[in-house]
Amino acid sequence: EKLNVVILFGGKSGEHDVSLESAASVYRAIDKDKYNIHTIGIAKNGKWAYCSCGPDEIQSGKWVEHEVEGSKINFIPSQKGSVGIELNDGSLVPVDVCFPVLHGPRGEDGTIQGLFEMAEIPYVGCKVLASSLAMDKIMFKKIMDFEGVPQVDYVYTTRFEFSDDPQGFADIAEERLRYPMFTKPANMGSSVGISKVGSRAELIEGVKNALEYDSKVVVEQGIRAREIEVAVLGNSEVEASVAGEIIPCKDFYDYEAKYLANESKTLIPAGIDKELENTIREMAIKAFKAIDGSGISRIDFFVEHESGTVYLNEINTMPGFTKISMYPKLWEATGVGYRELIDKLIKLAMEK
Ligand code: ATP
Ligand code: MG
Ligand code: MG
Ligand code: MG
């Protein structure tokens, strides 16, 4: 008996295109002898569609032309046994597990996870609380402060507070931090809306730009550091991969350096000694447990050049998942291949 797996992709967030790449990769690699694959796309305008398409159509964006006419997605049960995808003839495709290959707000932030909880459908990845905590950089930092996990210094503001007195906020930031600083939307990913700022004028511009994406903005102390990432896998028993290192082709790892320039490099294992690597792997598990994570996450760190100090940067609860993304590559280097990784994630989803 094959499990019915729904791959969800796209979404309204600024990471729509990244999701298409990740979802196409998952579709290509997933074991079709074990699973029936169904695909639900979410358009940039938020419209959901049950599609009859393969990985090529997902990747190219042509999936929108392949909606199964007359189909209805029933995730909120109106009567017993009605959860699934209803076809034109009234029959129901049952859904055994969802794989939300979605990045950013309304995909990685607990909202869609809440929908699955309501529908009582198992799903890959973190639950509601962990997803929303990891997506909101301000709440995440507060929890990590509470846990005593080292982080760079930061201040934050809201659209309401900032628009009232931008110079007042700049005063607070300059009192606490030195240039360069990083301005970030609290809820986003793929470096969308992030700027490195070197002056008061740039700081104010950077905050304004970040406010285009979210109503809250965090400003961090910019540091010169190596960028180290660890993949974790598991529910109550969590395993950490070997550490990998990002070598951005630009001044920092912005959207272009991540996806467009094609010249950023990854180094696996990272160029750090074993002892430091193990410290970082333990920190990764600690942080993941602190937010009550489950299934999957990629944990990002900085190791400061001058001091060697390790700082936790963030947790991504649905990291980039193409074959060449850091998360699968870290597991590959640790001995878990891409297809096997998908199997494990589905198994963890059913057990959660
Ligand atoms: P993703 O979810 O795709 O990993 P994101 O949008 O959540 O990214 P961050 O990981 O917080 O963004 O930051 C993106 C990049 O900006 C980092 O990988 C790093 O290159 C740079 N960066 C962010 N914060 C700092 C900082 N405080 N000091 C130095 N560099 C930073
Ligand atoms: Mg992130
Ligand atoms: Mg992310
Ligand atoms: Mg990151």
mmCIF file of C-alpha atoms and ligand atoms in Angstrom:
data_model
loop_
_atom_site.group_PDB
_atom_site.id
_atom_site.type_symbol
_atom_site.label_atom_id
_atom_site.label_comp_id
_atom_site.label_asym_id
_atom_site.label_seq_id
_atom_site.Cartn_x
_atom_site.Cartn_y
_atom_site.Cartn_z
ATOM 1 C CA GLU A 1 0.000 0.000 0.000
ATOM 2 C CA LYS A 2 1.631 3.270 -1.142
ATOM 3 C CA LEU A 3 1.456 6.395 0.994
ATOM 4 C CA ASN A 4 -0.201 9.412 -0.625
ATOM 5 C CA VAL A 5 2.278 12.252 -0.310
ATOM 6 C CA VAL A 6 1.338 15.814 -1.183
ATOM 7 C CA ILE A 7 4.195 18.069 -2.210
ATOM 8 C CA LEU A 8 3.201 21.690 -1.605
ATOM 9 C CA PHE A 9 5.191 24.391 -3.345
ATOM 10 C CA GLY A 10 5.265 28.061 -4.366
ATOM 11 C CA GLY A 11 3.578 30.393 -1.928
ATOM 12 C CA LYS A 12 3.044 34.114 -1.504
ATOM 13 C CA SER A 13 6.392 34.829 0.145
ATOM 14 C CA GLY A 14 9.454 36.436 -1.431
ATOM 15 C CA GLU A 15 10.935 32.902 -1.622
ATOM 16 C CA HIS A 16 8.370 31.537 -4.111
ATOM 17 C CA ASP A 17 10.956 30.768 -6.794
ATOM 18 C CA VAL A 18 13.301 29.063 -4.348
ATOM 19 C CA SER A 19 10.431 26.812 -3.297
ATOM 20 C CA LEU A 20 9.840 25.732 -6.910
ATOM 21 C CA GLU A 21 13.482 24.632 -7.179
ATOM 22 C CA SER A 22 13.349 22.716 -3.893
ATOM 23 C CA ALA A 23 10.013 21.047 -4.708
ATOM 24 C CA ALA A 24 11.128 19.968 -8.190
ATOM 25 C CA SER A 25 14.206 18.337 -6.649
ATOM 26 C CA VAL A 26 12.127 16.493 -4.042
ATOM 27 C CA TYR A 27 9.725 15.287 -6.741
ATOM 28 C CA ARG A 28 12.565 13.971 -8.911
ATOM 29 C CA ALA A 29 14.234 12.079 -6.099
ATOM 30 C CA ILE A 30 11.337 10.745 -4.023
ATOM 31 C CA ASP A 31 10.839 6.984 -4.221
ATOM 32 C CA LYS A 32 7.845 6.478 -6.527
ATOM 33 C CA ASP A 33 7.676 2.770 -5.612
ATOM 34 C CA LYS A 34 6.809 3.780 -2.060
ATOM 35 C CA TYR A 35 4.732 6.895 -2.536
ATOM 36 C CA ASN A 36 1.948 8.239 -4.751
ATOM 37 C CA ILE A 37 2.906 11.838 -5.418
ATOM 38 C CA HIS A 38 0.330 14.612 -5.575
ATOM 39 C CA THR A 39 1.183 18.240 -6.156
ATOM 40 C CA ILE A 40 -0.470 21.360 -4.823
ATOM 41 C CA GLY A 41 0.895 24.689 -6.002
ATOM 42 C CA ILE A 42 0.316 28.019 -4.322
ATOM 43 C CA ALA A 43 0.516 30.917 -6.783
ATOM 44 C CA LYS A 44 2.199 34.227 -5.983
ATOM 45 C CA ASN A 45 -1.263 35.715 -5.468
ATOM 46 C CA GLY A 46 -2.037 33.026 -2.892
ATOM 47 C CA LYS A 47 -4.371 30.873 -4.997
ATOM 48 C CA TRP A 48 -4.100 27.118 -4.346
ATOM 49 C CA ALA A 49 -4.335 24.565 -7.157
ATOM 50 C CA TYR A 50 -4.232 20.786 -7.276
ATOM 51 C CA CYS A 51 -2.107 20.088 -10.333
ATOM 52 C CA SER A 52 -1.317 17.192 -12.555
ATOM 53 C CA CYS A 53 2.287 18.016 -13.281
ATOM 54 C CA GLY A 54 5.838 16.771 -12.964
ATOM 55 C CA PRO A 55 9.035 18.345 -11.676
ATOM 56 C CA ASP A 56 9.800 20.191 -14.916
ATOM 57 C CA GLU A 57 6.504 22.087 -14.797
ATOM 58 C CA ILE A 58 7.038 22.895 -11.129
ATOM 59 C CA GLN A 59 10.518 24.246 -11.777
ATOM 60 C CA SER A 60 9.550 26.326 -14.812
ATOM 61 C CA GLY A 61 6.410 27.746 -13.188
ATOM 62 C CA LYS A 62 4.254 26.141 -15.901
ATOM 63 C CA TRP A 63 2.424 24.114 -13.234
ATOM 64 C CA VAL A 64 -0.214 26.859 -13.101
ATOM 65 C CA GLU A 65 -1.448 25.630 -16.497
ATOM 66 C CA HIS A 66 -1.963 22.096 -15.161
ATOM 67 C CA GLU A 67 -4.651 22.568 -12.557
ATOM 68 C CA VAL A 68 -6.944 19.538 -12.397
ATOM 69 C CA GLU A 69 -10.223 21.054 -13.437
ATOM 70 C CA GLY A 70 -13.035 20.926 -10.937
ATOM 71 C CA SER A 71 -10.805 19.560 -8.143
ATOM 72 C CA LYS A 72 -11.293 20.830 -4.625
ATOM 73 C CA ILE A 73 -8.783 20.697 -1.786
ATOM 74 C CA ASN A 74 -10.579 19.719 1.411
ATOM 75 C CA PHE A 75 -8.219 20.227 4.322
ATOM 76 C CA ILE A 76 -10.826 21.263 6.851
ATOM 77 C CA PRO A 77 -13.161 18.322 7.418
ATOM 78 C CA SER A 78 -16.818 19.137 6.873
ATOM 79 C CA GLN A 79 -17.733 15.529 7.485
ATOM 80 C CA LYS A 80 -15.815 12.413 8.492
ATOM 81 C CA GLY A 81 -13.474 11.168 5.778
ATOM 82 C CA SER A 82 -13.717 14.331 3.711
ATOM 83 C CA VAL A 83 -10.086 15.430 4.167
ATOM 84 C CA GLY A 84 -8.171 15.094 0.929
ATOM 85 C CA ILE A 85 -8.526 16.201 -2.648
ATOM 86 C CA GLU A 86 -11.957 15.880 -4.186
ATOM 87 C CA LEU A 87 -11.990 15.195 -7.907
ATOM 88 C CA ASN A 88 -14.499 16.166 -10.573
ATOM 89 C CA ASP A 89 -16.358 12.843 -10.279
ATOM 90 C CA GLY A 90 -16.804 13.300 -6.543
ATOM 91 C CA SER A 91 -14.148 10.738 -5.551
ATOM 92 C CA LEU A 92 -11.556 11.649 -2.926
ATOM 93 C CA VAL A 93 -7.764 11.362 -3.150
ATOM 94 C CA PRO A 94 -6.773 10.657 0.457
ATOM 95 C CA VAL A 95 -3.765 12.537 1.818
ATOM 96 C CA ASP A 96 -1.515 10.571 4.177
ATOM 97 C CA VAL A 97 1.247 13.113 4.622
ATOM 98 C CA CYS A 98 2.076 16.631 3.402
ATOM 99 C CA PHE A 99 5.537 17.880 2.561
ATOM 100 C CA PRO A 100 5.328 21.690 2.622
ATOM 101 C CA VAL A 101 8.375 22.539 0.529
ATOM 102 C CA LEU A 102 7.690 26.196 1.221
ATOM 103 C CA HIS A 103 10.096 28.830 2.457
ATOM 104 C CA GLY A 104 9.381 32.049 4.328
ATOM 105 C CA PRO A 105 6.155 33.519 5.710
ATOM 106 C CA ARG A 106 2.993 31.411 5.261
ATOM 107 C CA GLY A 107 5.033 28.292 4.618
ATOM 108 C CA GLU A 108 7.801 28.107 7.160
ATOM 109 C CA ASP A 109 6.240 30.206 9.916
ATOM 110 C CA GLY A 110 3.643 27.942 11.538
ATOM 111 C CA THR A 111 0.613 29.129 9.603
ATOM 112 C CA ILE A 112 0.351 26.238 7.153
ATOM 113 C CA GLN A 113 1.464 23.901 9.931
ATOM 114 C CA GLY A 114 -1.619 25.058 11.861
ATOM 115 C CA LEU A 115 -3.797 24.131 8.903
ATOM 116 C CA PHE A 116 -2.348 20.599 8.893
ATOM 117 C CA GLU A 117 -2.918 20.308 12.634
ATOM 118 C CA MET A 118 -6.561 21.302 12.199
ATOM 119 C CA ALA A 119 -6.945 18.748 9.428
ATOM 120 C CA GLU A 120 -5.037 16.121 11.455
ATOM 121 C CA ILE A 121 -2.732 15.447 8.496
ATOM 122 C CA PRO A 122 0.853 14.442 9.302
ATOM 123 C CA TYR A 123 3.408 16.847 7.760
ATOM 124 C CA VAL A 124 7.134 17.064 7.298
ATOM 125 C CA GLY A 125 9.028 19.420 9.564
ATOM 126 C CA CYS A 126 8.573 21.561 12.617
ATOM 127 C CA LYS A 127 5.231 22.098 14.294
ATOM 128 C CA VAL A 128 3.438 25.419 14.769
ATOM 129 C CA LEU A 129 5.422 26.896 17.650
ATOM 130 C CA ALA A 130 8.918 25.951 16.466
ATOM 131 C CA SER A 131 8.134 27.166 12.952
ATOM 132 C CA SER A 132 6.908 30.559 14.076
ATOM 133 C CA LEU A 133 9.674 31.022 16.652
ATOM 134 C CA ALA A 134 12.395 30.282 14.119
ATOM 135 C CA MET A 135 10.834 32.507 11.460
ATOM 136 C CA ASP A 136 10.536 35.540 13.727
ATOM 137 C CA LYS A 137 14.118 36.673 14.241
ATOM 138 C CA ILE A 138 13.170 38.885 17.211
ATOM 139 C CA MET A 139 11.273 36.219 19.167
ATOM 140 C CA PHE A 140 13.958 33.705 18.265
ATOM 141 C CA LYS A 141 16.704 35.912 19.687
ATOM 142 C CA LYS A 142 14.753 36.377 22.913
ATOM 143 C CA ILE A 143 14.440 32.629 23.405
ATOM 144 C CA MET A 144 18.116 32.075 22.621
ATOM 145 C CA ASP A 145 19.106 34.857 25.064
ATOM 146 C CA PHE A 146 17.041 33.083 27.680
ATOM 147 C CA GLU A 147 18.871 29.815 26.896
ATOM 148 C CA GLY A 148 22.250 31.535 27.087
ATOM 149 C CA VAL A 149 23.140 30.821 23.473
ATOM 150 C CA PRO A 150 25.640 33.438 22.206
ATOM 151 C CA GLN A 151 24.338 35.819 19.538
ATOM 152 C CA VAL A 152 25.505 39.104 18.028
ATOM 153 C CA ASP A 153 24.141 42.204 19.710
ATOM 154 C CA TYR A 154 20.893 43.612 18.279
ATOM 155 C CA VAL A 155 18.083 46.132 18.544
ATOM 156 C CA TYR A 156 14.674 46.057 16.936
ATOM 157 C CA THR A 157 11.759 48.250 15.991
ATOM 158 C CA THR A 158 8.269 48.167 14.493
ATOM 159 C CA ARG A 159 6.753 50.078 11.572
ATOM 160 C CA PHE A 160 4.632 52.021 14.044
ATOM 161 C CA GLU A 161 7.527 53.045 16.318
ATOM 162 C CA PHE A 162 9.998 53.704 13.528
ATOM 163 C CA SER A 163 7.779 55.863 11.337
ATOM 164 C CA ASP A 164 7.018 57.969 14.394
ATOM 165 C CA ASP A 165 10.705 58.762 15.059
ATOM 166 C CA PRO A 166 13.319 57.261 12.704
ATOM 167 C CA GLN A 167 16.143 59.430 14.093
ATOM 168 C CA GLY A 168 15.259 58.331 17.626
ATOM 169 C CA PHE A 169 15.587 54.706 16.595
ATOM 170 C CA ALA A 170 18.892 55.431 14.839
ATOM 171 C CA ASP A 171 20.130 56.990 18.115
ATOM 172 C CA ILE A 172 19.251 53.803 19.991
ATOM 173 C CA ALA A 173 20.937 51.620 17.359
ATOM 174 C CA GLU A 174 24.113 53.746 17.337
ATOM 175 C CA GLU A 175 24.270 53.745 21.105
ATOM 176 C CA ARG A 176 24.199 49.983 21.195
ATOM 177 C CA LEU A 177 25.946 48.952 17.934
ATOM 178 C CA ARG A 178 28.780 49.996 15.620
ATOM 179 C CA TYR A 179 28.749 50.206 11.831
ATOM 180 C CA PRO A 180 28.488 48.097 9.775
ATOM 181 C CA MET A 181 25.117 46.805 10.915
ATOM 182 C CA PHE A 182 22.643 44.467 9.234
ATOM 183 C CA THR A 183 18.997 45.459 8.855
ATOM 184 C CA LYS A 184 16.591 42.537 8.459
ATOM 185 C CA PRO A 185 12.839 42.001 8.236
ATOM 186 C CA ALA A 186 11.940 39.954 11.337
ATOM 187 C CA ASN A 187 10.108 37.367 9.223
ATOM 188 C CA MET A 188 11.735 36.455 5.897
ATOM 189 C CA GLY A 189 14.450 34.334 4.376
ATOM 190 C CA SER A 190 16.855 33.990 1.447
ATOM 191 C CA SER A 191 18.294 37.376 2.503
ATOM 192 C CA VAL A 192 15.231 39.105 1.029
ATOM 193 C CA GLY A 193 15.009 42.627 2.470
ATOM 194 C CA ILE A 194 18.416 42.445 4.218
ATOM 195 C CA SER A 195 20.994 45.247 3.902
ATOM 196 C CA LYS A 196 24.463 45.819 5.251
ATOM 197 C CA VAL A 197 24.570 49.449 6.350
ATOM 198 C CA GLY A 198 27.598 51.644 7.008
ATOM 199 C CA SER A 199 26.121 55.012 8.033
ATOM 200 C CA ARG A 200 23.089 56.590 9.669
ATOM 201 C CA ALA A 201 21.534 57.428 6.299
ATOM 202 C CA GLU A 202 22.003 53.825 5.135
ATOM 203 C CA LEU A 203 20.643 52.524 8.423
ATOM 204 C CA ILE A 204 17.416 54.462 7.981
ATOM 205 C CA GLU A 205 17.171 53.354 4.340
ATOM 206 C CA GLY A 206 17.848 49.736 5.352
ATOM 207 C CA VAL A 207 15.144 49.755 8.014
ATOM 208 C CA LYS A 208 12.670 51.298 5.551
ATOM 209 C CA ASN A 209 13.529 48.634 2.983
ATOM 210 C CA ALA A 210 13.126 45.808 5.510
ATOM 211 C CA LEU A 211 9.745 47.281 6.512
ATOM 212 C CA GLU A 212 8.564 46.566 2.959
ATOM 213 C CA TYR A 213 8.564 42.880 3.915
ATOM 214 C CA ASP A 214 7.452 42.850 7.527
ATOM 215 C CA SER A 215 6.109 45.212 10.158
ATOM 216 C CA LYS A 216 9.055 44.400 12.455
ATOM 217 C CA VAL A 217 12.760 44.892 11.787
ATOM 218 C CA VAL A 218 15.876 43.736 13.590
ATOM 219 C CA VAL A 219 19.219 45.539 13.378
ATOM 220 C CA GLU A 220 22.272 43.434 14.173
ATOM 221 C CA GLN A 221 25.894 44.134 14.879
ATOM 222 C CA GLY A 222 27.726 43.288 11.655
ATOM 223 C CA ILE A 223 30.751 41.092 12.211
ATOM 224 C CA ARG A 224 33.524 39.654 10.066
ATOM 225 C CA ALA A 225 33.035 35.954 10.344
ATOM 226 C CA ARG A 226 33.098 32.551 8.732
ATOM 227 C CA GLU A 227 29.623 31.217 8.048
ATOM 228 C CA ILE A 228 29.107 27.713 9.376
ATOM 229 C CA GLU A 229 25.926 25.656 8.957
ATOM 230 C CA VAL A 230 24.744 22.415 10.548
ATOM 231 C CA ALA A 231 21.806 20.218 9.520
ATOM 232 C CA VAL A 232 19.695 18.517 12.179
ATOM 233 C CA LEU A 233 17.277 15.640 11.779
ATOM 234 C CA GLY A 234 14.943 13.995 14.271
ATOM 235 C CA ASN A 235 12.031 14.437 16.642
ATOM 236 C CA SER A 236 12.825 13.607 20.258
ATOM 237 C CA GLU A 237 16.160 12.062 19.287
ATOM 238 C CA VAL A 238 18.016 14.663 17.272
ATOM 239 C CA GLU A 239 21.103 14.078 15.157
ATOM 240 C CA ALA A 240 23.436 16.753 13.830
ATOM 241 C CA SER A 241 25.325 16.513 10.545
ATOM 242 C CA VAL A 242 28.930 17.463 9.951
ATOM 243 C CA ALA A 243 29.356 21.227 9.729
ATOM 244 C CA GLY A 244 29.622 22.982 6.391
ATOM 245 C CA GLU A 245 30.910 26.401 5.450
ATOM 246 C CA ILE A 246 29.543 29.034 3.085
ATOM 247 C CA ILE A 247 31.982 31.098 1.071
ATOM 248 C CA PRO A 248 29.856 33.873 -0.458
ATOM 249 C CA CYS A 249 31.032 35.343 -3.766
ATOM 250 C CA LYS A 250 29.946 38.785 -2.611
ATOM 251 C CA ASP A 251 30.493 41.020 0.400
ATOM 252 C CA PHE A 252 27.789 39.043 2.199
ATOM 253 C CA TYR A 253 25.510 36.133 1.356
ATOM 254 C CA ASP A 254 22.646 38.120 -0.189
ATOM 255 C CA TYR A 255 19.921 36.837 -2.527
ATOM 256 C CA GLU A 256 22.110 37.251 -5.587
ATOM 257 C CA ALA A 257 25.065 35.445 -4.016
ATOM 258 C CA LYS A 258 22.715 32.613 -2.976
ATOM 259 C CA TYR A 259 20.821 31.934 -6.181
ATOM 260 C CA LEU A 260 21.877 34.070 -9.114
ATOM 261 C CA ALA A 261 25.627 34.548 -9.208
ATOM 262 C CA ASN A 262 26.387 30.818 -9.068
ATOM 263 C CA GLU A 263 29.854 31.556 -7.768
ATOM 264 C CA SER A 264 29.378 31.160 -4.028
ATOM 265 C CA LYS A 265 31.068 28.058 -2.695
ATOM 266 C CA THR A 266 30.308 25.551 -0.017
ATOM 267 C CA LEU A 267 32.980 23.706 1.874
ATOM 268 C CA ILE A 268 32.030 20.378 3.463
ATOM 269 C CA PRO A 269 33.337 19.648 6.005
ATOM 270 C CA ALA A 270 33.873 23.249 7.126
ATOM 271 C CA GLY A 271 37.435 24.497 7.488
ATOM 272 C CA ILE A 272 37.383 24.448 11.284
ATOM 273 C CA ASP A 273 38.949 22.056 13.747
ATOM 274 C CA LYS A 274 37.031 19.036 15.061
ATOM 275 C CA GLU A 275 36.665 20.396 18.565
ATOM 276 C CA LEU A 276 35.035 23.613 17.377
ATOM 277 C CA GLU A 277 32.885 21.632 14.969
ATOM 278 C CA ASN A 278 31.588 19.454 17.794
ATOM 279 C CA THR A 279 30.857 22.495 19.957
ATOM 280 C CA ILE A 280 28.834 23.971 17.093
ATOM 281 C CA ARG A 281 26.975 20.702 16.459
ATOM 282 C CA GLU A 282 26.004 20.550 20.125
ATOM 283 C CA MET A 283 24.844 24.161 20.025
ATOM 284 C CA ALA A 284 22.733 23.299 16.971
ATOM 285 C CA ILE A 285 20.951 20.497 18.800
ATOM 286 C CA LYS A 286 20.482 22.666 21.878
ATOM 287 C CA ALA A 287 18.930 25.505 19.851
ATOM 288 C CA PHE A 288 16.663 23.107 17.940
ATOM 289 C CA LYS A 289 15.445 21.556 21.175
ATOM 290 C CA ALA A 290 14.977 24.972 22.774
ATOM 291 C CA ILE A 291 12.335 25.894 20.178
ATOM 292 C CA ASP A 292 10.840 22.379 20.392
ATOM 293 C CA GLY A 293 11.813 21.631 16.800
ATOM 294 C CA SER A 294 10.905 18.446 14.975
ATOM 295 C CA GLY A 295 11.970 16.755 11.768
ATOM 296 C CA ILE A 296 14.255 19.101 9.929
ATOM 297 C CA SER A 297 16.211 22.333 10.345
ATOM 298 C CA ARG A 298 19.380 23.995 9.185
ATOM 299 C CA ILE A 299 21.136 25.954 11.898
ATOM 300 C CA ASP A 300 23.357 28.868 10.819
ATOM 301 C CA PHE A 301 26.330 30.150 12.809
ATOM 302 C CA PHE A 302 29.043 32.792 12.632
ATOM 303 C CA VAL A 303 32.615 32.207 13.784
ATOM 304 C CA GLU A 304 34.161 35.643 14.183
ATOM 305 C CA HIS A 305 37.499 36.085 12.416
ATOM 306 C CA GLU A 306 39.467 38.039 15.023
ATOM 307 C CA SER A 307 38.152 36.465 18.216
ATOM 308 C CA GLY A 308 37.071 32.993 17.080
ATOM 309 C CA THR A 309 33.831 33.527 19.014
ATOM 310 C CA VAL A 310 30.891 31.382 17.888
ATOM 311 C CA TYR A 311 27.511 33.109 17.484
ATOM 312 C CA LEU A 312 24.246 31.469 16.563
ATOM 313 C CA ASN A 313 22.674 33.326 13.647
ATOM 314 C CA GLU A 314 19.362 31.586 12.988
ATOM 315 C CA ILE A 315 17.368 28.396 12.474
ATOM 316 C CA ASN A 316 15.688 27.660 9.142
ATOM 317 C CA THR A 317 12.924 25.124 9.677
ATOM 318 C CA MET A 318 12.445 24.495 5.954
ATOM 319 C CA PRO A 319 15.879 25.083 4.473
ATOM 320 C CA GLY A 320 16.602 25.094 0.737
ATOM 321 C CA PHE A 321 16.126 21.512 -0.380
ATOM 322 C CA THR A 322 17.501 21.180 -3.888
ATOM 323 C CA LYS A 323 20.020 18.418 -4.459
ATOM 324 C CA ILE A 324 22.790 20.989 -4.268
ATOM 325 C CA SER A 325 21.423 22.877 -1.254
ATOM 326 C CA MET A 326 23.413 22.902 1.951
ATOM 327 C CA TYR A 327 20.929 20.833 3.990
ATOM 328 C CA PRO A 328 20.935 17.705 1.782
ATOM 329 C CA LYS A 329 24.642 18.090 1.049
ATOM 330 C CA LEU A 330 25.465 18.103 4.747
ATOM 331 C CA TRP A 331 23.530 14.859 5.191
ATOM 332 C CA GLU A 332 25.133 13.354 2.127
ATOM 333 C CA ALA A 333 28.543 14.058 3.674
ATOM 334 C CA THR A 334 27.316 12.514 6.934
ATOM 335 C CA GLY A 335 26.204 9.345 5.157
ATOM 336 C CA VAL A 336 22.517 9.930 4.383
ATOM 337 C CA GLY A 337 21.723 10.222 0.665
ATOM 338 C CA TYR A 338 19.073 12.561 -0.770
ATOM 339 C CA ARG A 339 16.396 9.931 -1.415
ATOM 340 C CA GLU A 340 16.964 8.284 1.963
ATOM 341 C CA LEU A 341 16.741 11.702 3.609
ATOM 342 C CA ILE A 342 13.273 12.252 2.126
ATOM 343 C CA ASP A 343 12.255 8.796 3.437
ATOM 344 C CA LYS A 344 13.477 9.654 6.917
ATOM 345 C CA LEU A 345 11.632 12.988 6.902
ATOM 346 C CA ILE A 346 8.367 11.314 5.915
ATOM 347 C CA LYS A 347 8.858 8.681 8.598
ATOM 348 C CA LEU A 348 9.511 11.410 11.191
ATOM 349 C CA ALA A 349 6.374 13.227 10.003
ATOM 350 C CA MET A 350 4.233 10.131 10.590
ATOM 351 C CA GLU A 351 5.746 9.614 14.065
ATOM 352 C CA LYS A 352 5.428 13.213 15.243
HETATM 353 P P1 ATP B 1 18.264 32.195 4.902
HETATM 354 O O1 ATP B 1 16.966 31.929 5.567
HETATM 355 O O2 ATP B 1 18.205 32.102 3.401
HETATM 356 O O3 ATP B 1 19.431 31.435 5.449
HETATM 357 P P2 ATP B 1 17.918 34.903 5.994
HETATM 358 O O4 ATP B 1 17.141 35.735 5.045
HETATM 359 O O5 ATP B 1 17.217 34.357 7.180
HETATM 360 O O6 ATP B 1 18.654 33.756 5.173
HETATM 361 P P3 ATP B 1 20.344 35.639 7.482
HETATM 362 O O7 ATP B 1 20.833 34.248 7.461
HETATM 363 O O8 ATP B 1 19.986 36.222 8.804
HETATM 364 O O9 ATP B 1 19.135 35.840 6.459
HETATM 365 O O10 ATP B 1 21.425 36.593 6.820
HETATM 366 C C1 ATP B 1 21.809 36.446 5.470
HETATM 367 C C2 ATP B 1 23.284 36.646 5.283
HETATM 368 O O11 ATP B 1 23.661 37.978 5.633
HETATM 369 C C3 ATP B 1 24.173 35.763 6.138
HETATM 370 O O12 ATP B 1 24.335 34.497 5.566
HETATM 371 C C4 ATP B 1 25.460 36.581 6.173
HETATM 372 O O13 ATP B 1 26.185 36.482 4.949
HETATM 373 C C5 ATP B 1 24.940 37.997 6.272
HETATM 374 N N1 ATP B 1 24.759 38.426 7.670
HETATM 375 C C6 ATP B 1 23.587 38.423 8.336
HETATM 376 N N2 ATP B 1 23.725 38.908 9.584
HETATM 377 C C7 ATP B 1 25.009 39.230 9.719
HETATM 378 C C8 ATP B 1 25.782 39.804 10.788
HETATM 379 N N3 ATP B 1 25.216 40.139 11.942
HETATM 380 N N4 ATP B 1 27.119 39.996 10.566
HETATM 381 C C9 ATP B 1 27.692 39.661 9.399
HETATM 382 N N5 ATP B 1 27.021 39.120 8.360
HETATM 383 C C10 ATP B 1 25.691 38.914 8.495
HETATM 384 MG MG MG B 2 16.695 32.373 7.539
HETATM 385 MG MG MG B 3 15.451 30.585 5.289
HETATM 386 MG MG MG B 4 20.644 32.299 6.968
#
